[in-house]
DNA sequence: CCTTTTTGTTATCAAATGATAACTAACGAG
DNA sequence: CTCGTTAGTTATCATTTGATAACAAAAAGG
């Protein structure tokens, strides 16, 4: 096993993933949302409800900046805060119906692009791809 | 085949890749290099020699901004321009020895983290991983 | 209780990034 | 040769992002 070649394959792979993800998500965020805000919305959409601290950790941004961006998203009517019943320090953040509608549409368009990219793949190919995704997620891209 | 579940697996996977890549590359860029500049340096390191237009395309930034960042990197002594012999409009950009040394060290540290992450994987696991990388790059994350 | 820690906010500032206009020079096609 | 196109530069500006200090309130632990 050539370790250097293996590593280079890994680097090329992550670069390709980044590239493809960019292609699949470009031109779909509304004009009045900044890239950071869109990224936060994606995170909330998948993980909601979330707290400010969780966003701060996962998006690698400071609490003050996270607080600012959430305030802006709240002002735009895309997400809302509610105080956690158990711990009143915590803010439980969710998408508003408008925010959810926006993200649903964004994900629908990404999904369409995804399957467009897979057109031509047989049922067997899809099985192979699914297994490959499972393998890599379990053995390489695991995050705890 | 449940399409929605398949797509969600894809989303979770790309998110994990992004996350792991962030973990593996954090804290290794020198203090006087901005994130965008580091990204450009990575690109040059892998693809050199490159032209300004190529950087502009691949990094999704405008020519004026690309020009500015390359000028800054040149001023820092990390890359250098030379006019293409065939087409005198084109600038051939490469890393300087200092730039190469910097990126070699960065990649070495990423490689160390990569294999650290893979410690515990058997020789057979590595084969499986390599095949999974090949499959996904060919069938899903192909970029032409 | 009282102190420390966690969670979040507000204000402020600096730096990085993105966008555009106006320009030069070299190439390429007719 | 001339004209349109490609490659790159410079200058300028607005916006986004990142960083820090100073604060308040709730919780947790003695």
mmCIF file of C-alpha atoms (C1' of nucleotides) in Angstrom:
data_model
loop_
_atom_site.group_PDB
_atom_site.id
_atom_site.type_symbol
_atom_site.label_atom_id
_atom_site.label_comp_id
_atom_site.label_asym_id
_atom_site.label_seq_id
_atom_site.Cartn_x
_atom_site.Cartn_y
_atom_site.Cartn_z
ATOM 1 C CA UNK A 1 0.000 0.000 0.000
ATOM 2 C CA UNK A 2 1.540 3.287 -1.166
ATOM 3 C CA UNK A 3 0.730 5.676 1.655
ATOM 4 C CA UNK A 4 1.555 8.829 -0.284
ATOM 5 C CA UNK A 5 -0.634 7.858 -3.224
ATOM 6 C CA UNK A 6 -3.399 6.923 -0.802
ATOM 7 C CA UNK A 7 -3.195 10.313 0.883
ATOM 8 C CA UNK A 8 -3.188 12.089 -2.460
ATOM 9 C CA UNK A 9 -6.294 10.196 -3.435
ATOM 10 C CA UNK A 10 -7.884 11.413 -0.223
ATOM 11 C CA UNK A 11 -6.920 15.013 -0.954
ATOM 12 C CA UNK A 12 -8.235 14.808 -4.508
ATOM 13 C CA UNK A 13 -11.436 13.301 -3.175
ATOM 14 C CA UNK A 14 -12.134 15.972 -0.593
ATOM 15 C CA UNK A 15 -11.372 18.636 -3.180
ATOM 16 C CA UNK A 16 -13.846 17.025 -5.576
ATOM 17 C CA UNK A 17 -16.500 16.825 -2.875
ATOM 18 C CA UNK A 18 -16.037 20.480 -2.113
ATOM 19 C CA UNK A 19 -16.199 21.367 -5.778
ATOM 20 C CA UNK A 20 -19.338 19.338 -6.452
ATOM 21 C CA UNK A 21 -21.051 20.634 -3.357
ATOM 22 C CA UNK A 22 -20.361 24.155 -4.547
ATOM 23 C CA UNK A 23 -21.839 23.421 -7.974
ATOM 24 C CA UNK A 24 -24.914 21.865 -6.447
ATOM 25 C CA UNK A 25 -25.624 24.702 -4.031
ATOM 26 C CA UNK A 26 -24.742 27.715 -6.120
ATOM 27 C CA UNK A 27 -27.351 30.237 -7.146
ATOM 28 C CA UNK A 28 -29.920 29.003 -4.727
ATOM 29 C CA UNK A 29 -29.676 31.197 -1.765
ATOM 30 C CA UNK A 30 -31.950 34.251 -1.790
ATOM 31 C CA UNK A 31 -30.184 37.529 -2.454
ATOM 32 C CA UNK A 32 -30.646 38.949 1.018
ATOM 33 C CA UNK A 33 -28.967 36.048 2.808
ATOM 34 C CA UNK A 34 -25.204 36.031 3.263
ATOM 35 C CA UNK A 35 -23.235 32.803 2.785
ATOM 36 C CA UNK A 36 -22.667 32.444 6.514
ATOM 37 C CA UNK A 37 -26.351 32.944 7.178
ATOM 38 C CA UNK A 38 -27.274 30.339 4.587
ATOM 39 C CA UNK A 39 -24.891 27.896 6.184
ATOM 40 C CA UNK A 40 -26.484 28.500 9.572
ATOM 41 C CA UNK A 41 -29.942 27.998 8.111
ATOM 42 C CA UNK A 42 -28.875 24.668 6.596
ATOM 43 C CA UNK A 43 -27.589 23.617 9.983
ATOM 44 C CA UNK A 44 -30.777 24.628 11.763
ATOM 45 C CA UNK A 45 -32.901 22.938 9.097
ATOM 46 C CA UNK A 46 -31.169 19.615 9.665
ATOM 47 C CA UNK A 47 -30.643 19.748 13.414
ATOM 48 C CA UNK A 48 -33.460 21.854 14.811
ATOM 49 C CA UNK A 49 -34.094 22.688 17.475
ATOM 50 C CA UNK A 50 -30.594 23.947 18.250
ATOM 51 C CA UNK A 51 -29.083 26.328 20.760
ATOM 52 C CA UNK A 52 -26.808 29.267 20.027
ATOM 53 C CA UNK A 53 -23.876 27.415 21.566
ATOM 54 C CA UNK A 54 -24.396 24.462 19.261
ATOM 55 C CA UNK A 55 -24.422 26.707 16.216
ATOM 56 C CA UNK A 56 -21.365 28.469 17.533
ATOM 57 C CA UNK A 57 -19.506 25.160 17.961
ATOM 58 C CA UNK A 58 -20.492 23.532 14.697
ATOM 59 C CA UNK A 59 -20.112 26.595 12.517
ATOM 60 C CA UNK A 60 -16.862 27.563 14.207
ATOM 61 C CA UNK A 61 -17.899 31.067 15.022
ATOM 62 C CA UNK A 62 -17.777 33.051 18.231
ATOM 63 C CA UNK A 63 -20.862 33.453 20.379
ATOM 64 C CA UNK A 64 -21.142 37.205 19.764
ATOM 65 C CA UNK A 65 -21.040 36.701 16.009
ATOM 66 C CA UNK A 66 -23.459 33.808 16.182
ATOM 67 C CA UNK A 67 -25.817 35.915 18.262
ATOM 68 C CA UNK A 68 -25.616 38.713 15.691
ATOM 69 C CA UNK A 69 -26.344 36.460 12.720
ATOM 70 C CA UNK A 70 -29.258 34.770 14.488
ATOM 71 C CA UNK A 71 -30.666 38.179 15.325
ATOM 72 C CA UNK A 72 -30.467 39.143 11.646
ATOM 73 C CA UNK A 73 -32.140 35.904 10.567
ATOM 74 C CA UNK A 74 -34.824 36.468 13.178
ATOM 75 C CA UNK A 75 -35.376 39.993 11.876
ATOM 76 C CA UNK A 76 -35.776 38.543 8.385
ATOM 77 C CA UNK A 77 -38.448 36.234 9.793
ATOM 78 C CA UNK A 78 -36.569 33.036 8.944
ATOM 79 C CA UNK A 79 -35.980 31.646 12.402
ATOM 80 C CA UNK A 80 -37.211 32.196 15.922
ATOM 81 C CA UNK A 81 -35.961 31.792 19.442
ATOM 82 C CA UNK A 82 -37.774 30.391 22.405
ATOM 83 C CA UNK A 83 -36.427 29.951 25.878
ATOM 84 C CA UNK A 84 -35.761 26.385 26.945
ATOM 85 C CA UNK A 85 -38.196 25.308 29.650
ATOM 86 C CA UNK A 86 -35.577 23.308 31.580
ATOM 87 C CA UNK A 87 -32.696 25.787 31.374
ATOM 88 C CA UNK A 88 -33.732 29.384 31.003
ATOM 89 C CA UNK A 89 -30.321 30.448 29.803
ATOM 90 C CA UNK A 90 -30.737 28.376 26.676
ATOM 91 C CA UNK A 91 -32.416 29.599 23.533
ATOM 92 C CA UNK A 92 -34.109 26.976 21.435
ATOM 93 C CA UNK A 93 -33.848 28.013 17.796
ATOM 94 C CA UNK A 94 -36.080 26.770 14.975
ATOM 95 C CA UNK A 95 -37.014 27.811 11.488
ATOM 96 C CA UNK A 96 -40.224 29.756 11.087
ATOM 97 C CA UNK A 97 -42.690 28.408 8.491
ATOM 98 C CA UNK A 98 -41.206 30.912 6.012
ATOM 99 C CA UNK A 99 -37.697 29.772 6.865
ATOM 100 C CA UNK A 100 -38.699 26.151 6.504
ATOM 101 C CA UNK A 101 -40.363 26.847 3.163
ATOM 102 C CA UNK A 102 -37.207 28.553 1.947
ATOM 103 C CA UNK A 103 -34.962 25.707 3.019
ATOM 104 C CA UNK A 104 -37.346 23.046 1.730
ATOM 105 C CA UNK A 105 -37.153 24.633 -1.680
ATOM 106 C CA UNK A 106 -33.381 24.921 -1.504
ATOM 107 C CA UNK A 107 -33.030 21.254 -0.565
ATOM 108 C CA UNK A 108 -35.495 20.242 -3.265
ATOM 109 C CA UNK A 109 -33.342 21.966 -5.862
ATOM 110 C CA UNK A 110 -30.179 20.390 -4.482
ATOM 111 C CA UNK A 111 -31.871 16.999 -4.570
ATOM 112 C CA UNK A 112 -32.913 17.545 -8.182
ATOM 113 C CA UNK A 113 -29.330 18.416 -9.102
ATOM 114 C CA UNK A 114 -28.091 15.408 -7.189
ATOM 115 C CA UNK A 115 -30.278 12.967 -9.104
ATOM 116 C CA UNK A 116 -29.555 14.739 -12.342
ATOM 117 C CA UNK A 117 -25.901 14.082 -11.636
ATOM 118 C CA UNK A 118 -26.769 10.423 -11.036
ATOM 119 C CA UNK A 119 -28.839 9.976 -14.146
ATOM 120 C CA UNK A 120 -27.313 7.113 -16.064
ATOM 121 C CA UNK A 121 -26.494 5.222 -12.877
ATOM 122 C CA UNK A 122 -28.123 1.822 -12.693
ATOM 123 C CA UNK A 123 -29.925 0.460 -9.664
ATOM 124 C CA UNK A 124 -26.810 -1.584 -8.971
ATOM 125 C CA UNK A 125 -24.645 1.531 -9.179
ATOM 126 C CA UNK A 126 -26.824 3.201 -6.597
ATOM 127 C CA UNK A 127 -26.407 0.259 -4.254
ATOM 128 C CA UNK A 128 -22.643 0.433 -4.749
ATOM 129 C CA UNK A 129 -22.634 4.190 -4.118
ATOM 130 C CA UNK A 130 -24.711 3.808 -0.983
ATOM 131 C CA UNK A 131 -22.322 1.196 0.373
ATOM 132 C CA UNK A 132 -19.331 3.386 -0.453
ATOM 133 C CA UNK A 133 -20.927 6.313 1.385
ATOM 134 C CA UNK A 134 -21.494 4.089 4.407
ATOM 135 C CA UNK A 135 -17.944 2.762 4.367
ATOM 136 C CA UNK A 136 -16.309 6.162 4.145
ATOM 137 C CA UNK A 137 -18.552 7.762 6.691
ATOM 138 C CA UNK A 138 -17.892 4.969 9.165
ATOM 139 C CA UNK A 139 -14.158 4.535 8.624
ATOM 140 C CA UNK A 140 -12.884 7.944 7.545
ATOM 141 C CA UNK A 141 -15.337 10.795 7.950
ATOM 142 C CA UNK A 142 -16.681 9.919 11.354
ATOM 143 C CA UNK A 143 -17.161 12.883 13.676
ATOM 144 C CA UNK A 144 -17.732 12.501 17.353
ATOM 145 C CA UNK B 1 -34.477 2.263 -3.194
ATOM 146 C CA UNK B 2 -35.716 5.105 -1.001
ATOM 147 C CA UNK B 3 -34.625 8.222 -2.876
ATOM 148 C CA UNK B 4 -35.179 10.618 -0.012
ATOM 149 C CA UNK B 5 -33.155 8.527 2.412
ATOM 150 C CA UNK B 6 -30.438 8.176 -0.210
ATOM 151 C CA UNK B 7 -30.282 11.925 -0.686
ATOM 152 C CA UNK B 8 -30.183 12.496 3.064
ATOM 153 C CA UNK B 9 -27.294 10.101 3.298
ATOM 154 C CA UNK B 10 -25.530 12.147 0.657
ATOM 155 C CA UNK B 11 -26.161 15.382 2.548
ATOM 156 C CA UNK B 12 -24.934 13.888 5.808
ATOM 157 C CA UNK B 13 -21.870 12.602 4.018
ATOM 158 C CA UNK B 14 -20.868 15.905 2.436
ATOM 159 C CA UNK B 15 -21.416 17.615 5.770
ATOM 160 C CA UNK B 16 -19.144 15.078 7.458
ATOM 161 C CA UNK B 17 -16.475 15.522 4.798
ATOM 162 C CA UNK B 18 -16.577 19.259 5.302
ATOM 163 C CA UNK B 19 -16.381 18.855 9.045
ATOM 164 C CA UNK B 20 -13.467 16.426 8.972
ATOM 165 C CA UNK B 21 -11.582 18.492 6.439
ATOM 166 C CA UNK B 22 -11.959 21.476 8.734
ATOM 167 C CA UNK B 23 -10.623 19.516 11.701
ATOM 168 C CA UNK B 24 -7.674 18.251 9.706
ATOM 169 C CA UNK B 25 -6.656 21.634 8.328
ATOM 170 C CA UNK B 26 -7.271 23.868 11.308
ATOM 171 C CA UNK B 27 -4.441 25.633 13.076
ATOM 172 C CA UNK B 28 -1.946 25.010 10.345
ATOM 173 C CA UNK B 29 -1.957 28.067 8.240
ATOM 174 C CA UNK B 30 0.619 30.716 9.215
ATOM 175 C CA UNK B 31 -0.826 33.734 10.937
ATOM 176 C CA UNK B 32 -0.140 36.168 8.123
ATOM 177 C CA UNK B 33 -2.081 34.180 5.508
ATOM 178 C CA UNK B 34 -5.817 34.687 5.148
ATOM 179 C CA UNK B 35 -8.119 31.709 4.569
ATOM 180 C CA UNK B 36 -8.662 32.663 0.946
ATOM 181 C CA UNK B 37 -4.937 32.984 0.404
ATOM 182 C CA UNK B 38 -4.326 29.588 1.973
ATOM 183 C CA UNK B 39 -6.922 28.049 -0.291
ATOM 184 C CA UNK B 40 -5.227 29.581 -3.322
ATOM 185 C CA UNK B 41 -1.853 28.282 -2.169
ATOM 186 C CA UNK B 42 -3.280 24.771 -1.818
ATOM 187 C CA UNK B 43 -4.609 25.007 -5.332
ATOM 188 C CA UNK B 44 -1.297 26.239 -6.748
ATOM 189 C CA UNK B 45 0.604 23.564 -4.832
ATOM 190 C CA UNK B 46 -1.441 20.792 -6.419
ATOM 191 C CA UNK B 47 -1.879 22.222 -9.901
ATOM 192 C CA UNK B 48 1.126 24.362 -10.592
ATOM 193 C CA UNK B 49 1.884 25.994 -12.856
ATOM 194 C CA UNK B 50 -1.462 27.758 -13.083
ATOM 195 C CA UNK B 51 -2.698 30.970 -14.627
ATOM 196 C CA UNK B 52 -4.676 33.710 -12.935
ATOM 197 C CA UNK B 53 -7.756 32.771 -14.940
ATOM 198 C CA UNK B 54 -7.563 29.199 -13.757
ATOM 199 C CA UNK B 55 -7.360 30.300 -10.145
ATOM 200 C CA UNK B 56 -10.210 32.679 -10.744
ATOM 201 C CA UNK B 57 -12.377 29.901 -12.207
ATOM 202 C CA UNK B 58 -11.595 27.211 -9.685
ATOM 203 C CA UNK B 59 -11.705 29.405 -6.607
ATOM 204 C CA UNK B 60 -14.822 31.185 -7.808
ATOM 205 C CA UNK B 61 -13.421 34.639 -7.445
ATOM 206 C CA UNK B 62 -13.309 37.565 -9.826
ATOM 207 C CA UNK B 63 -10.158 38.357 -11.769
ATOM 208 C CA UNK B 64 -9.539 41.645 -9.971
ATOM 209 C CA UNK B 65 -9.744 39.956 -6.592
ATOM 210 C CA UNK B 66 -7.618 37.051 -7.749
ATOM 211 C CA UNK B 67 -5.037 39.475 -9.043
ATOM 212 C CA UNK B 68 -4.986 41.276 -5.720
ATOM 213 C CA UNK B 69 -4.528 38.101 -3.668
ATOM 214 C CA UNK B 70 -1.767 36.812 -5.948
ATOM 215 C CA UNK B 71 -0.014 40.157 -5.643
ATOM 216 C CA UNK B 72 -0.180 39.864 -1.850
ATOM 217 C CA UNK B 73 1.147 36.299 -1.941
ATOM 218 C CA UNK B 74 3.918 37.422 -4.272
ATOM 219 C CA UNK B 75 4.800 40.264 -1.898
ATOM 220 C CA UNK B 76 5.012 37.709 0.908
ATOM 221 C CA UNK B 77 7.456 35.735 -1.224
ATOM 222 C CA UNK B 78 5.251 32.639 -1.431
ATOM 223 C CA UNK B 79 4.582 32.526 -5.154
ATOM 224 C CA UNK B 80 5.919 34.076 -8.316
ATOM 225 C CA UNK B 81 4.677 34.991 -11.742
ATOM 226 C CA UNK B 82 6.406 34.448 -15.035
ATOM 227 C CA UNK B 83 5.067 35.295 -18.448
ATOM 228 C CA UNK B 84 4.048 32.363 -20.598
ATOM 229 C CA UNK B 85 6.406 31.990 -23.570
ATOM 230 C CA UNK B 86 3.623 31.049 -25.983
ATOM 231 C CA UNK B 87 1.053 33.606 -24.923
ATOM 232 C CA UNK B 88 2.445 36.729 -23.398
ATOM 233 C CA UNK B 89 -0.873 37.682 -21.890
ATOM 234 C CA UNK B 90 -0.746 34.689 -19.622
ATOM 235 C CA UNK B 91 0.992 34.614 -16.269
ATOM 236 C CA UNK B 92 2.384 31.295 -15.173
ATOM 237 C CA UNK B 93 2.175 31.108 -11.389
ATOM 238 C CA UNK B 94 4.223 28.787 -9.194
ATOM 239 C CA UNK B 95 5.217 28.522 -5.565
ATOM 240 C CA UNK B 96 8.587 29.904 -4.611
ATOM 241 C CA UNK B 97 10.871 27.550 -2.648
ATOM 242 C CA UNK B 98 9.609 29.231 0.540
ATOM 243 C CA UNK B 99 6.019 28.782 -0.572
ATOM 244 C CA UNK B 100 6.644 25.161 -1.418
ATOM 245 C CA UNK B 101 8.331 24.562 1.936
ATOM 246 C CA UNK B 102 5.342 26.088 3.688
ATOM 247 C CA UNK B 103 2.841 23.971 1.804
ATOM 248 C CA UNK B 104 4.941 20.815 2.090
ATOM 249 C CA UNK B 105 4.849 21.220 5.835
ATOM 250 C CA UNK B 106 1.130 21.919 5.834
ATOM 251 C CA UNK B 107 0.427 18.815 3.764
ATOM 252 C CA UNK B 108 2.731 16.742 5.938
ATOM 253 C CA UNK B 109 0.726 17.729 8.992
ATOM 254 C CA UNK B 110 -2.551 17.008 7.252
ATOM 255 C CA UNK B 111 -1.190 13.623 6.188
ATOM 256 C CA UNK B 112 -0.176 12.863 9.754
ATOM 257 C CA UNK B 113 -3.659 13.724 10.979
ATOM 258 C CA UNK B 114 -5.164 11.640 8.199
ATOM 259 C CA UNK B 115 -3.261 8.513 9.166
ATOM 260 C CA UNK B 116 -3.838 9.201 12.823
ATOM 261 C CA UNK B 117 -7.542 9.158 12.018
ATOM 262 C CA UNK B 118 -7.014 5.854 10.216
ATOM 263 C CA UNK B 119 -5.049 4.193 12.975
ATOM 264 C CA UNK B 120 -6.860 1.033 13.862
ATOM 265 C CA UNK B 121 -7.801 0.368 10.268
ATOM 266 C CA UNK B 122 -6.497 -2.908 8.946
ATOM 267 C CA UNK B 123 -4.781 -3.382 5.611
ATOM 268 C CA UNK B 124 -8.070 -4.769 4.344
ATOM 269 C CA UNK B 125 -9.947 -1.704 5.600
ATOM 270 C CA UNK B 126 -7.570 0.517 3.672
ATOM 271 C CA UNK B 127 -8.242 -1.432 0.496
ATOM 272 C CA UNK B 128 -11.969 -1.082 1.085
ATOM 273 C CA UNK B 129 -11.617 2.633 1.718
ATOM 274 C CA UNK B 130 -9.539 3.130 -1.388
ATOM 275 C CA UNK B 131 -12.137 1.354 -3.500
ATOM 276 C CA UNK B 132 -14.916 3.424 -1.945
ATOM 277 C CA UNK B 133 -13.019 6.622 -2.748
ATOM 278 C CA UNK B 134 -12.624 5.474 -6.343
ATOM 279 C CA UNK B 135 -16.276 4.545 -6.685
ATOM 280 C CA UNK B 136 -17.585 7.813 -5.332
ATOM 281 C CA UNK B 137 -15.161 9.967 -7.245
ATOM 282 C CA UNK B 138 -16.050 8.207 -10.496
ATOM 283 C CA UNK B 139 -19.793 7.958 -10.036
ATOM 284 C CA UNK B 140 -20.768 10.930 -7.901
ATOM 285 C CA UNK B 141 -18.045 13.505 -7.400
ATOM 286 C CA UNK B 142 -16.725 13.665 -10.918
ATOM 287 C CA UNK B 143 -15.914 17.188 -12.122
ATOM 288 C CA UNK B 144 -15.341 17.929 -15.751
ATOM 289 C "C1'" DC C 1 -26.162 31.645 50.495
ATOM 290 C "C1'" DC C 2 -22.298 32.740 47.676
ATOM 291 C "C1'" DT C 3 -19.238 31.915 44.050
ATOM 292 C "C1'" DT C 4 -18.180 30.073 39.649
ATOM 293 C "C1'" DT C 5 -19.630 28.514 35.270
ATOM 294 C "C1'" DT C 6 -22.547 28.482 31.439
ATOM 295 C "C1'" DT C 7 -25.339 30.900 28.022
ATOM 296 C "C1'" DG C 8 -26.200 34.595 25.631
ATOM 297 C "C1'" DT C 9 -26.238 39.887 24.422
ATOM 298 C "C1'" DT C 10 -24.637 44.425 22.958
ATOM 299 C "C1'" DA C 11 -21.317 47.478 21.208
ATOM 300 C "C1'" DT C 12 -17.381 48.405 18.649
ATOM 301 C "C1'" DC C 13 -13.533 47.819 15.706
ATOM 302 C "C1'" DA C 14 -10.435 45.864 12.224
ATOM 303 C "C1'" DA C 15 -9.749 42.976 8.478
ATOM 304 C "C1'" DA C 16 -11.141 40.133 4.715
ATOM 305 C "C1'" DT C 17 -13.921 39.541 0.966
ATOM 306 C "C1'" DG C 18 -16.804 40.754 -2.983
ATOM 307 C "C1'" DA C 19 -18.163 43.815 -6.719
ATOM 308 C "C1'" DT C 20 -17.500 47.163 -10.283
ATOM 309 C "C1'" DA C 21 -15.460 50.547 -13.441
ATOM 310 C "C1'" DA C 22 -11.858 51.852 -16.214
ATOM 311 C "C1'" DC C 23 -7.805 50.552 -18.102
ATOM 312 C "C1'" DT C 24 -3.583 48.158 -20.845
ATOM 313 C "C1'" DA C 25 -1.548 44.758 -23.661
ATOM 314 C "C1'" DA C 26 -1.416 40.706 -26.369
ATOM 315 C "C1'" DC C 27 -3.682 37.528 -29.265
ATOM 316 C "C1'" DG C 28 -6.659 35.848 -33.166
ATOM 317 C "C1'" DA C 29 -9.806 36.017 -36.968
ATOM 318 C "C1'" DG C 30 -11.207 38.054 -40.927
ATOM 319 C "C1'" DC D 1 -4.245 45.888 -40.590
ATOM 320 C "C1'" DT D 2 -8.165 46.396 -37.688
ATOM 321 C "C1'" DC D 3 -11.407 44.855 -34.658
ATOM 322 C "C1'" DG D 4 -13.161 41.990 -31.230
ATOM 323 C "C1'" DT D 5 -11.674 38.944 -27.521
ATOM 324 C "C1'" DT D 6 -8.889 37.238 -23.864
ATOM 325 C "C1'" DA D 7 -5.800 37.969 -19.822
ATOM 326 C "C1'" DG D 8 -4.662 40.684 -16.408
ATOM 327 C "C1'" DT D 9 -4.155 45.210 -13.540
ATOM 328 C "C1'" DT D 10 -5.332 49.119 -10.628
ATOM 329 C "C1'" DA D 11 -8.332 51.732 -7.894
ATOM 330 C "C1'" DT D 12 -12.236 52.167 -5.123
ATOM 331 C "C1'" DC D 13 -16.124 51.025 -2.413
ATOM 332 C "C1'" DA D 14 -19.575 48.417 0.298
ATOM 333 C "C1'" DT D 15 -20.442 44.467 2.808
ATOM 334 C "C1'" DT D 16 -19.298 40.543 5.385
ATOM 335 C "C1'" DT D 17 -16.822 38.409 8.624
ATOM 336 C "C1'" DG D 18 -13.884 37.946 12.707
ATOM 337 C "C1'" DA D 19 -12.313 39.474 17.252
ATOM 338 C "C1'" DT D 20 -12.689 41.526 21.717
ATOM 339 C "C1'" DA D 21 -14.451 43.796 25.860
ATOM 340 C "C1'" DA D 22 -17.949 44.479 28.978
ATOM 341 C "C1'" DC D 23 -22.147 43.047 30.480
ATOM 342 C "C1'" DA D 24 -26.484 40.289 32.500
ATOM 343 C "C1'" DA D 25 -29.006 36.399 33.948
ATOM 344 C "C1'" DA D 26 -29.629 31.680 35.005
ATOM 345 C "C1'" DA D 27 -27.693 27.471 36.769
ATOM 346 C "C1'" DA D 28 -24.648 24.480 39.457
ATOM 347 C "C1'" DG D 29 -21.804 23.309 43.178
ATOM 348 C "C1'" DG D 30 -20.065 23.785 47.333
#
